[in-house]
Amino acid sequence: MSKLKGKFMFSNGNKIYKKFDKDYTKHKKGYVIIAPPGTGKSYFVRNQTKDKKKDFIDGDVLLSQLGVNWKLGKFPDPDFVLSYKRADLMLEQSRQYGYRILTSTFFEFNGDALVLPKIKDHKKLVEKRKDLSWKFVLQMRKRFEWFAKKYYKTPIFETFNEAIEYLNKKKPDKGFSNRMFTPANKCPY
């Protein structure tokens, strides 16, 4: 029997969401844009207009505030899987709440769009970061693309602005997203 290192719980997140409501816009239509590490998600969020509430939340910031720890073990360790599945639920909840999120943290969650920059551009961005290896990022990129094409039919874009333009024109989904809970263990990457 395995012993879990992390002890998970779900609790009322109203205090956390109230803090985010001060800095981020709650929209009628929330959505989640997924992109692999090293694509400029955090940079994009930081450089939004500073004279008003921001439209986009960095998924790492949101999920860490909601208690998700994505650094517990490695796949297929139970701690890792449970933490990432919790991230899926928190992303869906935040999306339904009206937030617009840029993230790479998910397990089986289907975002509303996937951003995959051109390979050469993505590699240049990753090479500037000491905390990422291109080998790891390339594997994640393949995994994200596989899920988007194989299971979700998620639209794929080269830039955040292209994805945002598309999503702003798209009619909102009604009710709870049925875009979760696919067989992650079947992904070859």
mmCIF file of N, CA, C and O in Angstrom, residues 4-8 72 79 82:
data_model
loop_
_atom_site.group_PDB
_atom_site.id
_atom_site.type_symbol
_atom_site.label_atom_id
_atom_site.label_comp_id
_atom_site.label_asym_id
_atom_site.label_seq_id
_atom_site.Cartn_x
_atom_site.Cartn_y
_atom_site.Cartn_z
ATOM 1 N N LEU A 4 0.565 8.278 0.916
ATOM 2 C CA LEU A 4 0.537 9.588 0.280
ATOM 3 C C LEU A 4 1.313 10.582 1.123
ATOM 4 O O LEU A 4 1.203 10.594 2.340
ATOM 5 N N LYS A 5 2.082 11.426 0.465
ATOM 6 C CA LYS A 5 2.807 12.480 1.165
ATOM 7 C C LYS A 5 1.903 13.674 1.403
ATOM 8 O O LYS A 5 1.973 14.339 2.404
ATOM 9 N N GLY A 6 1.051 13.969 0.439
ATOM 10 C CA GLY A 6 0.153 15.117 0.535
ATOM 11 C C GLY A 6 -1.203 14.689 1.048
ATOM 12 O O GLY A 6 -1.691 13.608 0.736
ATOM 13 N N LYS A 7 -1.787 15.506 1.854
ATOM 14 C CA LYS A 7 -3.139 15.265 2.341
ATOM 15 C C LYS A 7 -4.021 16.360 1.748
ATOM 16 O O LYS A 7 -3.868 17.535 2.076
ATOM 17 N N PHE A 8 -4.916 15.974 0.841
ATOM 18 C CA PHE A 8 -5.716 16.937 0.118
ATOM 19 C C PHE A 8 -7.047 17.163 0.803
ATOM 20 O O PHE A 8 -7.600 16.279 1.428
ATOM 21 N N LEU A 72 4.478 17.649 -6.317
ATOM 22 C CA LEU A 72 4.459 16.448 -5.489
ATOM 23 C C LEU A 72 4.749 15.232 -6.364
ATOM 24 O O LEU A 72 3.905 14.788 -7.120
ATOM 25 N N ASP A 79 0.421 10.943 -5.355
ATOM 26 C CA ASP A 79 0.418 12.357 -4.960
ATOM 27 C C ASP A 79 0.382 13.259 -6.188
ATOM 28 O O ASP A 79 -0.341 14.251 -6.222
ATOM 29 N N LEU A 82 -3.164 12.929 -7.973
ATOM 30 C CA LEU A 82 -4.225 13.585 -7.201
ATOM 31 C C LEU A 82 -4.090 15.108 -7.217
ATOM 32 O O LEU A 82 -5.088 15.831 -7.308
#
